[in-house]
Coordinates of C-alpha atoms and ligand atoms in Angstrom, one line a residue:
M1 CA 145.0 179.0 69.5
R2 CA 148.9 178.2 70.0
T3 CA 151.8 180.2 72.3
A4 CA 152.5 183.0 71.4
P5 CA 156.4 184.2 71.7
P6 CA 158.2 185.6 74.3
S7 CA 158.1 188.6 75.5
S8 CA 160.9 190.7 74.2
P9 CA 163.5 193.2 76.4
G10 CA 163.0 196.9 76.0
P11 CA 165.0 198.3 73.6
A12 CA 166.5 200.5 76.3
E13 CA 167.5 197.5 78.1
A14 CA 168.7 196.1 74.8
A15 CA 170.9 197.9 74.1
A16 CA 172.3 198.4 77.3
T17 CA 172.6 194.1 76.9
A18 CA 174.1 194.3 73.8
M19 CA 176.4 197.1 74.3
A20 CA 177.9 195.4 77.7
R21 CA 178.3 192.1 75.6
H22 CA 180.5 194.3 73.2
R23 CA 181.7 195.9 76.2
H24 CA 180.8 199.3 75.0
D25 CA 183.1 199.3 71.9
P26 CA 182.2 201.8 69.8
H27 CA 183.6 199.3 66.2
E28 CA 181.0 197.7 67.5
L29 CA 178.5 199.1 66.9
L30 CA 176.7 197.0 63.7
Q31 CA 176.5 193.8 66.4
V32 CA 175.5 195.7 68.9
L33 CA 172.6 197.0 66.3
R34 CA 172.1 193.6 64.7
E35 CA 171.4 192.3 68.6
V36 CA 169.0 195.1 69.4
Q37 CA 167.0 194.1 65.8
E38 CA 167.0 190.1 66.7
S39 CA 165.4 190.8 70.6
C40 CA 163.1 193.2 69.3
G41 CA 162.0 193.0 65.8
W42 CA 163.3 197.1 65.4
I43 CA 165.4 199.3 66.6
A44 CA 163.2 201.8 68.4
P45 CA 164.1 205.4 69.3
E46 CA 164.8 204.7 72.7
A47 CA 167.5 202.0 71.4
I48 CA 168.8 205.3 69.3
D49 CA 168.9 207.5 72.2
C50 CA 171.0 204.6 74.5
I51 CA 173.5 204.1 72.2
V52 CA 174.7 207.3 71.5
A53 CA 174.2 208.2 75.4
R54 CA 176.8 205.8 75.9
L55 CA 179.1 204.8 73.6
N56 CA 179.7 209.2 72.7
L57 CA 178.8 209.0 68.6
P58 CA 176.8 211.1 66.5
R59 CA 173.5 210.3 66.0
T60 CA 174.1 211.1 62.7
K61 CA 176.2 207.9 62.5
V62 CA 174.4 205.7 64.7
L63 CA 171.1 206.2 62.1
G64 CA 173.2 206.5 59.2
V65 CA 174.5 202.9 60.1
A66 CA 170.9 201.1 61.2
T67 CA 170.0 202.2 57.7
F68 CA 173.0 201.3 55.3
Y69 CA 171.6 197.4 56.1
S70 CA 169.0 195.6 55.1
F71 CA 168.7 193.4 57.8
L72 CA 168.4 196.4 60.5
H73 CA 165.2 198.7 60.4
I74 CA 164.0 201.7 62.6
N75 CA 160.7 201.3 61.3
P76 CA 158.3 198.8 63.1
C77 CA 158.3 195.7 61.0
G78 CA 155.8 192.4 61.2
R79 CA 157.2 190.0 64.5
Y80 CA 157.9 187.4 61.4
R81 CA 159.6 189.4 58.5
V82 CA 159.7 186.6 55.9
L83 CA 162.3 187.9 53.4
F84 CA 161.8 185.3 50.0
S85 CA 164.8 184.7 48.4
D86 CA 164.9 187.0 44.7
N87 CA 167.5 185.2 43.5
I88 CA 167.4 183.9 39.5
T89 CA 167.2 179.8 40.8
D90 CA 164.9 180.4 43.1
R91 CA 162.7 182.8 40.7
M92 CA 162.8 179.8 38.5
L93 CA 161.6 177.2 41.0
G94 CA 158.6 179.7 41.2
S95 CA 159.5 182.0 44.6
P96 CA 157.8 185.0 43.3
A97 CA 153.9 182.6 43.0
L98 CA 155.3 181.8 46.7
L99 CA 155.3 185.2 48.0
E100 CA 152.3 185.8 46.4
R101 CA 149.9 183.2 48.2
L102 CA 152.1 183.7 51.3
C103 CA 150.5 187.3 51.1
R104 CA 146.7 186.2 49.9
S105 CA 146.7 183.9 52.6
L106 CA 147.7 186.4 55.3
W107 CA 146.0 188.7 53.7
I108 CA 148.6 191.9 53.2
E109 CA 150.2 193.1 51.3
R110 CA 154.8 192.6 50.1
G111 CA 156.6 195.2 51.5
K112 CA 154.0 196.3 53.7
V113 CA 153.6 195.1 57.7
S114 CA 150.0 193.8 58.5
E115 CA 147.8 196.4 60.7
D116 CA 148.0 193.9 63.6
G117 CA 152.0 194.0 63.3
L118 CA 152.4 190.1 63.2
V119 CA 154.3 189.8 59.9
S120 CA 155.4 192.0 56.8
V121 CA 156.3 190.1 53.3
D122 CA 159.2 191.1 51.3
T123 CA 162.3 189.8 49.5
T124 CA 165.7 189.5 49.7
S125 CA 168.4 189.4 47.2
C126 CA 170.3 186.2 47.8
T127 CA 170.0 183.7 51.0
G128 CA 172.6 181.7 49.6
L129 CA 170.3 178.6 49.4
C130 CA 170.8 178.2 45.7
D131 CA 170.7 174.5 46.0
Q132 CA 167.8 173.4 47.8
G133 CA 165.7 176.7 47.1
P134 CA 163.6 178.3 46.7
A135 CA 164.3 179.1 49.6
L136 CA 163.1 182.1 52.0
L137 CA 164.1 183.8 55.7
V138 CA 162.3 184.4 58.3
N139 CA 163.4 186.5 61.2
G140 CA 166.9 185.3 59.6
R141 CA 166.4 181.6 60.2
P142 CA 166.3 179.6 56.6
V143 CA 163.4 177.8 55.3
T144 CA 164.4 175.7 52.4
R145 CA 162.8 173.5 49.6
L146 CA 159.7 175.6 49.6
T147 CA 156.5 173.9 47.7
G148 CA 153.0 175.3 48.3
R149 CA 152.0 173.4 50.6
R150 CA 154.9 174.3 52.9
V151 CA 154.0 178.2 52.7
D152 CA 150.1 177.1 53.1
E153 CA 151.3 175.6 56.9
I154 CA 153.9 178.8 57.6
A155 CA 151.2 181.4 56.6
E156 CA 149.1 179.2 59.6
L157 CA 151.9 178.4 61.5
I158 CA 152.0 182.6 61.5
R159 CA 148.5 183.3 61.9
E160 CA 148.2 181.0 64.7
S161 CA 152.2 182.9 66.3
V162 CA 153.4 180.1 66.3
P163 CA 157.2 180.8 68.3
L164 CA 159.7 179.8 65.5
E165 CA 161.3 177.0 67.5
A166 CA 158.1 175.2 67.5
W167 CA 157.9 175.2 63.8
P168 CA 159.1 171.8 62.0
A169 CA 162.7 171.3 62.4
E170 CA 162.6 169.9 58.8
Y171 CA 161.3 173.5 57.6
F172 CA 165.2 174.8 58.2
R173 CA 166.7 171.5 57.1
V174 CA 170.4 173.1 54.8
D175 CA 172.2 170.2 53.5
D176 CA 175.5 170.6 52.7
N177 CA 174.7 169.0 49.1
I178 CA 178.7 168.2 48.8
Q179 CA 178.2 166.4 44.8
R180 CA 182.4 165.9 43.7
R181 CA 185.1 166.1 46.5
D182 CA 189.3 166.7 45.8
A183 CA 192.5 167.7 47.3
L184 CA 190.2 169.8 49.9
L185 CA 186.5 168.7 50.8
G186 CA 188.5 164.8 50.9
A187 CA 191.3 165.6 52.3
D188 CA 191.1 164.2 56.0
Y189 CA 193.3 165.3 58.6
R190 CA 192.9 166.0 62.4
P191 CA 192.9 169.6 63.9
G192 CA 196.1 171.3 64.2
E193 CA 198.5 169.3 62.6
A194 CA 199.0 171.7 59.5
I195 CA 199.9 174.3 62.7
A196 CA 202.7 172.4 64.0
A197 CA 203.7 170.7 60.0
A198 CA 204.4 175.1 60.3
L199 CA 205.5 176.1 63.8
A200 CA 208.2 173.0 62.3
R201 CA 208.8 175.3 59.3
G202 CA 209.0 178.8 61.1
P203 CA 206.8 181.2 60.0
A204 CA 209.4 182.4 57.0
A205 CA 209.7 179.2 55.5
L206 CA 205.0 179.0 56.0
V207 CA 204.9 181.8 53.5
E208 CA 207.8 180.9 51.0
E209 CA 206.1 177.7 50.9
M210 CA 202.6 179.6 50.4
K211 CA 204.7 181.7 47.8
A212 CA 205.8 178.5 46.3
S213 CA 202.1 176.7 45.9
R214 CA 201.2 179.9 44.1
L215 CA 197.7 179.6 45.4
R216 CA 195.4 182.7 44.2
G217 CA 192.4 184.1 46.2
R218 CA 189.5 182.1 46.1
G219 CA 187.4 185.0 46.6
G220 CA 187.6 185.9 42.2
A221 CA 190.3 188.1 41.9
G222 CA 192.8 185.8 42.7
F223 CA 195.5 187.7 43.8
P224 CA 198.8 185.3 45.2
A225 CA 198.2 184.5 49.3
G226 CA 201.9 183.5 49.5
L227 CA 202.2 187.9 48.2
K228 CA 199.8 189.2 49.9
W229 CA 201.0 187.7 54.0
Q230 CA 204.5 188.1 53.1
A231 CA 203.2 191.9 52.4
C232 CA 201.6 192.1 55.7
R233 CA 204.7 190.7 58.0
D234 CA 206.5 193.2 56.5
A235 CA 204.4 196.5 56.7
P236 CA 205.2 198.6 59.5
G237 CA 202.7 198.9 62.3
R238 CA 201.7 198.8 66.0
T239 CA 200.1 195.6 65.4
H240 CA 198.6 192.8 62.9
Y241 CA 195.3 191.3 61.9
L242 CA 193.6 188.8 59.8
V243 CA 190.4 188.9 58.5
C244 CA 188.0 185.4 56.9
N245 CA 185.9 187.2 54.6
A246 CA 182.7 185.2 54.7
D247 CA 180.4 187.6 53.1
E248 CA 179.4 185.3 50.0
G249 CA 176.5 187.6 48.8
E250 CA 177.4 186.5 44.8
P251 CA 173.3 184.8 43.8
G252 CA 174.7 181.5 42.9
N253 CA 177.2 181.1 45.2
F254 CA 176.8 179.0 48.8
K255 CA 180.7 177.2 48.8
D256 CA 181.7 179.2 51.9
R257 CA 178.9 178.5 53.5
V258 CA 179.1 174.8 53.2
L259 CA 183.0 175.4 53.9
L260 CA 181.9 176.8 57.5
A261 CA 179.2 173.8 58.1
C262 CA 181.5 170.9 57.2
A263 CA 185.0 171.8 57.7
A264 CA 184.9 174.7 60.0
D265 CA 187.5 173.6 61.5
A266 CA 189.7 174.3 58.3
V267 CA 189.0 177.5 57.7
V268 CA 190.2 178.4 61.6
E269 CA 193.5 176.2 60.6
G270 CA 194.1 177.9 58.3
M271 CA 193.5 181.6 59.8
T272 CA 196.0 180.7 63.0
L273 CA 198.6 180.1 59.9
G274 CA 198.2 183.4 58.5
A275 CA 198.7 184.9 61.9
L276 CA 201.9 182.4 62.0
A277 CA 202.6 184.1 58.9
T278 CA 202.1 187.5 59.0
G279 CA 202.9 188.2 62.8
A280 CA 198.5 188.8 63.6
W281 CA 197.5 188.4 67.4
R282 CA 193.4 188.5 66.5
G283 CA 191.4 187.5 63.4
F284 CA 188.1 188.3 62.7
L285 CA 185.3 185.9 61.2
Y286 CA 183.1 188.1 59.0
L287 CA 180.1 186.3 58.5
R288 CA 177.0 186.9 56.4
G289 CA 174.0 187.9 57.5
E290 CA 171.7 185.0 55.9
Y291 CA 174.3 182.7 57.3
R292 CA 173.6 183.8 61.1
F293 CA 172.3 180.5 61.3
L294 CA 176.1 179.5 61.4
L295 CA 177.0 181.1 64.6
G296 CA 176.5 178.0 67.5
H297 CA 178.0 176.2 64.9
L298 CA 181.2 178.4 64.4
E299 CA 181.6 180.1 68.7
A300 CA 181.2 176.0 69.6
V301 CA 184.3 175.4 67.1
L302 CA 186.3 178.2 67.8
E303 CA 185.8 176.8 71.8
R304 CA 186.8 173.9 71.3
R305 CA 190.1 175.1 69.6
R306 CA 190.7 177.1 72.9
A307 CA 190.3 174.2 74.6
A308 CA 192.2 171.7 72.7
R309 CA 195.0 175.2 72.7
L310 CA 194.7 176.0 68.8
L311 CA 194.0 179.1 69.8
G312 CA 194.8 181.5 72.5
E313 CA 197.8 182.3 74.3
S314 CA 200.9 179.6 73.2
I315 CA 199.2 177.5 70.7
L316 CA 200.7 174.5 71.5
G317 CA 203.0 175.4 73.4
R318 CA 204.9 177.5 71.7
E319 CA 206.1 181.2 73.7
G320 CA 204.9 184.2 72.0
F321 CA 202.6 182.4 69.5
D322 CA 198.8 184.4 70.5
F323 CA 195.7 184.4 68.1
D324 CA 192.3 184.0 68.6
V325 CA 189.4 184.8 66.2
A326 CA 186.3 186.7 66.9
I327 CA 182.7 186.4 64.8
H328 CA 181.7 190.1 63.3
V329 CA 177.7 189.0 61.4
G330 CA 176.7 190.8 59.0
A331 CA 173.9 192.3 58.3
G332 CA 172.7 192.3 54.4
A333 CA 175.2 194.5 52.5
Y334 CA 176.5 193.3 49.6
V335 CA 178.9 195.8 49.1
C336 CA 180.5 194.2 52.0
G337 CA 181.8 191.1 50.1
E338 CA 184.6 193.7 49.1
E339 CA 187.2 193.9 51.2
S340 CA 187.9 197.4 52.3
A341 CA 184.2 197.4 52.7
L342 CA 184.3 194.8 54.8
I343 CA 186.9 196.7 57.2
E344 CA 185.0 199.5 57.3
S345 CA 181.9 197.1 58.2
L346 CA 183.9 195.6 61.2
E347 CA 184.5 199.2 63.2
G348 CA 181.3 199.5 62.9
K349 CA 180.5 202.1 60.4
R350 CA 178.6 201.5 57.1
G351 CA 180.6 199.6 54.4
T352 CA 181.3 201.6 52.1
P353 CA 184.4 201.0 50.1
R354 CA 187.3 202.6 50.2
S355 CA 189.5 204.2 47.6
R356 CA 192.9 202.9 47.6
P357 CA 196.1 202.3 47.7
P358 CA 196.1 202.5 50.6
Y359 CA 196.0 198.6 50.5
P360 CA 194.1 196.7 53.9
V361 CA 198.2 194.7 54.1
T362 CA 199.3 198.0 54.8
E363 CA 196.1 199.9 55.9
G364 CA 193.4 198.0 57.1
Y365 CA 191.2 197.2 60.4
L366 CA 191.8 200.1 62.3
G367 CA 195.1 201.4 59.6
E368 CA 197.0 198.4 60.9
P369 CA 198.5 195.7 58.8
T370 CA 195.7 193.1 57.7
V371 CA 195.6 191.0 55.8
V372 CA 191.6 189.8 54.2
N373 CA 191.5 186.8 52.8
N374 CA 188.1 183.9 51.2
V375 CA 187.4 181.5 53.5
E376 CA 188.5 179.0 50.2
T377 CA 191.6 180.0 50.2
F378 CA 192.4 179.9 54.8
A379 CA 191.3 176.1 54.2
A380 CA 193.3 175.5 51.2
S381 CA 196.3 176.8 53.3
C382 CA 196.3 174.0 55.3
L383 CA 196.9 171.8 52.7
V384 CA 200.1 173.8 51.5
A385 CA 201.1 173.5 55.5
L386 CA 200.8 169.9 55.4
K387 CA 201.9 168.3 52.1
G388 CA 204.5 171.4 51.1
G389 CA 203.9 174.3 48.1
A390 CA 205.9 172.5 45.9
W391 CA 202.5 169.4 45.9
Y392 CA 199.9 172.0 46.1
A393 CA 201.0 173.3 42.7
G394 CA 201.6 170.2 41.3
L395 CA 197.3 170.2 41.3
G396 CA 195.4 172.5 38.6
T397 CA 197.1 174.7 35.8
A398 CA 200.3 176.6 35.5
Q399 CA 199.0 180.5 36.5
S400 CA 195.9 178.0 38.8
S401 CA 196.9 175.4 41.4
G402 CA 195.1 173.6 43.5
T403 CA 191.4 173.4 43.3
K404 CA 188.6 175.8 42.9
V405 CA 185.1 174.3 44.6
L406 CA 182.5 175.1 42.5
C407 CA 178.8 175.6 43.7
V408 CA 175.9 174.5 40.9
S409 CA 172.6 176.0 41.0
G410 CA 169.4 176.1 38.5
D411 CA 168.3 173.5 35.4
C412 CA 170.2 170.4 37.0
A413 CA 169.8 167.3 38.1
R414 CA 172.0 167.6 41.1
P415 CA 172.2 171.1 42.1
G416 CA 174.7 171.2 45.2
I417 CA 178.9 171.6 45.3
Y418 CA 181.5 169.9 43.0
E419 CA 185.6 170.7 44.1
Y420 CA 187.3 170.0 40.7
P421 CA 190.9 170.4 40.0
F422 CA 192.1 173.5 37.7
G423 CA 191.2 173.5 34.5
T424 CA 188.5 171.3 34.5
S425 CA 186.0 172.2 31.0
L426 CA 182.2 173.6 32.3
R427 CA 181.2 170.5 29.8
E428 CA 182.3 168.1 32.1
V429 CA 181.1 170.2 34.7
L430 CA 177.7 170.3 33.3
A431 CA 177.5 166.1 32.4
D432 CA 178.0 165.8 36.3
S433 CA 175.6 167.5 37.6
G434 CA 173.5 166.1 35.1
A435 CA 172.2 169.5 33.6
A436 CA 170.5 168.5 30.0
R437 CA 169.5 170.9 27.3
T438 CA 171.8 173.6 29.0
Q439 CA 171.4 176.8 26.5
A440 CA 174.8 178.9 29.0
V441 CA 176.0 178.9 32.3
Q442 CA 176.4 181.7 34.5
V443 CA 179.9 182.3 35.5
S444 CA 180.9 183.8 39.0
G445 CA 177.7 185.1 39.9
P446 CA 175.8 188.1 38.0
S447 CA 178.9 190.3 37.0
G448 CA 180.6 186.7 36.1
A449 CA 181.0 185.5 32.2
C450 CA 177.1 184.5 30.4
V451 CA 179.1 181.1 28.5
P452 CA 176.8 179.7 25.4
A453 CA 176.6 175.7 24.7
A454 CA 178.8 176.6 21.3
E455 CA 181.5 177.7 24.5
F456 CA 181.3 174.6 27.3
D457 CA 184.6 173.4 26.2
R458 CA 185.8 176.5 28.6
R459 CA 187.8 175.7 31.4
I460 CA 187.6 176.7 35.6
A461 CA 190.5 178.4 35.4
F462 CA 192.0 182.3 36.0
E463 CA 193.2 182.8 32.4
D464 CA 189.7 181.5 31.2
L465 CA 186.8 181.8 33.7
P466 CA 187.6 183.1 37.1
T467 CA 185.0 182.4 39.7
A468 CA 184.7 182.6 43.7
G469 CA 182.1 179.0 42.7
A470 CA 178.6 180.6 41.4
V471 CA 178.0 178.0 38.7
M472 CA 174.1 179.5 37.3
V473 CA 173.0 176.6 34.5
F474 CA 170.1 177.2 32.2
D475 CA 167.9 174.8 30.0
Q476 CA 166.7 175.8 26.8
G477 CA 163.8 176.7 28.0
R478 CA 164.3 179.9 30.0
D479 CA 164.5 183.1 29.3
M480 CA 167.8 184.7 29.1
F481 CA 166.4 188.9 28.9
E482 CA 164.8 188.0 32.8
V483 CA 168.1 186.2 33.7
A484 CA 169.4 189.6 32.7
R485 CA 167.4 191.5 34.1
N486 CA 167.2 190.2 37.6
F487 CA 170.6 190.7 37.5
V488 CA 170.2 194.0 37.2
H489 CA 167.9 194.9 39.8
F490 CA 170.6 193.1 41.7
F491 CA 172.9 195.1 41.2
R492 CA 170.2 198.1 41.6
H493 CA 169.2 197.2 44.9
E494 CA 172.6 196.1 46.2
S495 CA 174.7 199.6 45.0
C496 CA 175.4 201.1 48.3
G497 CA 174.7 204.8 47.1
F498 CA 178.0 206.4 48.2
C499 CA 179.0 207.3 44.1
T500 CA 176.2 209.1 42.0
P501 CA 176.8 207.3 38.2
C502 CA 176.2 203.5 40.4
R503 CA 173.1 205.0 42.7
V504 CA 171.5 206.2 39.5
G505 CA 173.0 204.4 37.2
T506 CA 171.9 201.5 38.3
S507 CA 168.4 203.0 38.6
L508 CA 168.9 204.0 34.9
L509 CA 169.5 200.6 33.6
T510 CA 166.9 199.3 35.3
N511 CA 164.2 201.2 34.1
M512 CA 165.4 200.7 30.7
M513 CA 165.4 197.0 31.0
D514 CA 162.0 197.2 32.6
K515 CA 161.1 199.5 29.6
L516 CA 162.4 196.6 27.3
A517 CA 160.4 193.7 29.7
N518 CA 157.3 195.7 29.0
G519 CA 157.4 195.9 24.8
L520 CA 158.0 199.8 25.0
G521 CA 162.0 199.7 23.7
S522 CA 163.5 201.1 20.9
P523 CA 166.9 200.5 19.4
Y524 CA 167.5 203.7 21.3
D525 CA 167.3 201.8 25.0
F526 CA 171.0 199.4 23.5
A527 CA 172.8 202.8 22.7
E528 CA 172.0 204.4 25.8
I529 CA 172.4 201.3 27.8
G530 CA 176.4 201.9 26.0
K531 CA 176.7 205.0 26.8
M532 CA 175.6 203.6 30.7
N533 CA 178.0 201.2 30.1
L534 CA 181.0 203.7 29.1
L535 CA 179.7 207.0 32.3
L536 CA 179.4 203.2 35.0
Q537 CA 182.7 202.0 33.8
S538 CA 184.9 205.3 34.0
M539 CA 183.4 207.5 37.6
S540 CA 181.9 203.9 39.9
H541 CA 184.0 204.1 43.1
C542 CA 184.2 200.2 43.0
G543 CA 184.2 197.4 41.4
L544 CA 179.9 196.8 41.8
G545 CA 179.6 199.8 39.6
H546 CA 182.3 199.2 37.1
S547 CA 180.1 195.3 36.4
A548 CA 177.1 196.6 36.7
C549 CA 176.8 196.4 33.0
N550 CA 178.2 192.7 32.7
P551 CA 175.2 191.3 32.5
V552 CA 173.8 193.0 30.1
L553 CA 176.1 193.2 27.6
T554 CA 177.5 190.3 27.5
T555 CA 173.9 188.5 27.1
I556 CA 173.3 191.0 24.3
D557 CA 176.6 189.5 22.7
K558 CA 175.8 185.9 23.4
F559 CA 171.6 186.5 22.9
P560 CA 170.7 188.9 20.9
G561 CA 167.3 187.0 20.0
A562 CA 166.1 187.6 23.6
F563 CA 166.4 191.3 23.5
Q564 CA 165.7 190.8 19.8
S565 CA 162.7 190.0 21.0
R566 CA 161.3 192.5 23.5
L567 CA 161.5 196.1 20.6
A568 CA 158.6 197.8 19.4
H569 CA 159.9 198.2 16.6
E570 CA 160.3 194.6 13.6
D571 CA 163.8 196.1 12.4
F572 CA 165.9 195.1 15.0
E573 CA 169.4 196.7 14.8
P574 CA 171.3 197.4 17.7
A575 CA 172.4 201.3 17.5
F576 CA 175.8 200.2 19.3
D577 CA 178.8 197.8 18.3
L578 CA 179.7 196.1 21.4
D579 CA 182.9 195.9 21.0
R580 CA 183.5 199.6 20.0
A581 CA 181.7 200.6 23.2
L582 CA 183.8 197.5 24.9
A583 CA 187.0 199.1 23.0
S584 CA 186.2 202.8 24.6
A585 CA 185.3 201.6 28.1
R586 CA 188.7 200.0 28.2
Q587 CA 190.9 202.9 26.6
M588 CA 188.8 205.2 29.4
T589 CA 189.6 202.9 31.7
G590 CA 192.7 201.2 31.7
R591 CA 190.7 197.9 32.7
D592 CA 189.3 194.9 30.0
D593 CA 185.7 193.5 32.3
R594 CA 185.5 191.1 28.8
A595 CA 189.0 189.3 30.6
A596 CA 187.8 190.2 33.9
H597 CA 184.2 189.0 34.5
V598 CA 184.4 188.7 38.1
W599 CA 183.5 191.4 40.4
P600 CA 186.6 190.7 43.2
Q601 CA 186.0 190.7 46.8
S602 CA 190.1 192.1 46.7
T603 CA 192.1 193.3 43.9
E604 CA 195.2 193.6 46.4
A605 CA 198.7 195.2 44.8
P606 CA 200.8 195.5 47.3
Ligands
LIG701 FE1 178.2 201.7 46.1 FE2 177.8 201.4 43.8 FE3 179.3 203.8 43.9 FE4 180.8 201.3 44.5 S1 179.8 202.1 42.9 S2 180.9 202.5 46.3 S3 178.6 199.7 45.0 S4 177.6 203.2 44.6

């Protein structure tokens, strides 16, 4: 028998410690709950009582937040909480069979806690480790490159209650897997150089350089970063804030993980440039809960930069230039990647998207002007500060300047990170990554575009194939119906439940796809999917609901045979006209989702 894990503090004690660490600030509620979860393994009623009393918050509010995020639990779960990634590329690598194998070894049912409270095993949407899957999280720590043997060893370690610190370090190895560098990942400059260059120009000139660069947001929507910075700079407010959105939850996307691991200085330097341009004195880095393992590294980078006077008061000796960054860790909610939901989460609330306008640049964090940009956008802004807007605008295409960091996963020999100038063809990406016999590529995750082989000359660019980064490759052996079904399950799981059309619609859509999968479908179901699309597009509150039918519709469009084989009747004939359904949807909503193909983190229109 090996050493048992050290006993954890009691729930009230853990809550008191977490609240003290966060200065009893009610806006830090999510961080407090997350830390209680980490200390105790769940959020017990005693912890809730303590938080309600000390933060003077309604119990319903505390419970509302605690039940919103999938990594928080108000009921006991196993001392070892195992979550297998349910992303399609992990599934293709065999994660469902590995999950069953672990459950069998431990004699437990998926989704249940073992009778002795030792372990629980379930799935999570995507761990952001698609380049080194199958992967799982155990008590929030990632385990990569699972095999049957590794799963058996994990079962043994759990049975013997071996603390995670004593598990083989190799299990927790996360590689950057950078396969191709370009202007951003290949840049070589010292921390502080970009800030010094910006200070020499002055804040107004920095904003002009950003506008001249035509750098567009890298989170999906592609709003010009310079215009956003200008709008925030011009917005009246008591103070201004800056937020780095590192909550990449789109399945197939993992570039933020790698940028934060290998280029954190550039990301924080870009945030500091944003602060100089907008007058923000405080910044937040919202780190995806699945990337909790990067927290120590990021805190060390911030400390080093404070010591070098690149953060804090009078940055680089410039009187009045004060800015610092705090890291907030998410707790498993894809919808928080949408910037207004992210701001709600930062304020210690449920991550429900806000109605807009007003936009965050005028009324963001705590109602003050706030810039929210993606990790890659901030890192790229350093190149603009160093080399100038005109230089940056010379890279890429007329409508998409600069380079794009892509995350290639699925059926290819060399999955990983590839940086290309915008305008690079999908065919070139596939060749570089060693993809063969490719049937289709899903660009920009479940809400994006499913591109068949006949269209591989299409280009990565906002004007053709926009993407936050995900490029998932499917070879000719893959069943595109199952790919679409996985994406639909993803949307159902991640619907925040705020509005009925999305909450109910994503469930109905999932039921229809499951029915088709079981060979019980008919043309009637296709007509229902078309109607569901109209409903979701016109009535949903945010982009998640708007795009929930995209994977089904694009797959029906590009791979009708994959659906035909699922029908109970041989005389398949789609009962609705896809183009007519989409045209009606566009008429009703004024949107063209065939062109957008992206669930944007940001839809700023100041
Ligand atoms: Fe939440 Fe879905 Fe409504 Fe968006 S559309 S607010 S994700 S329920």
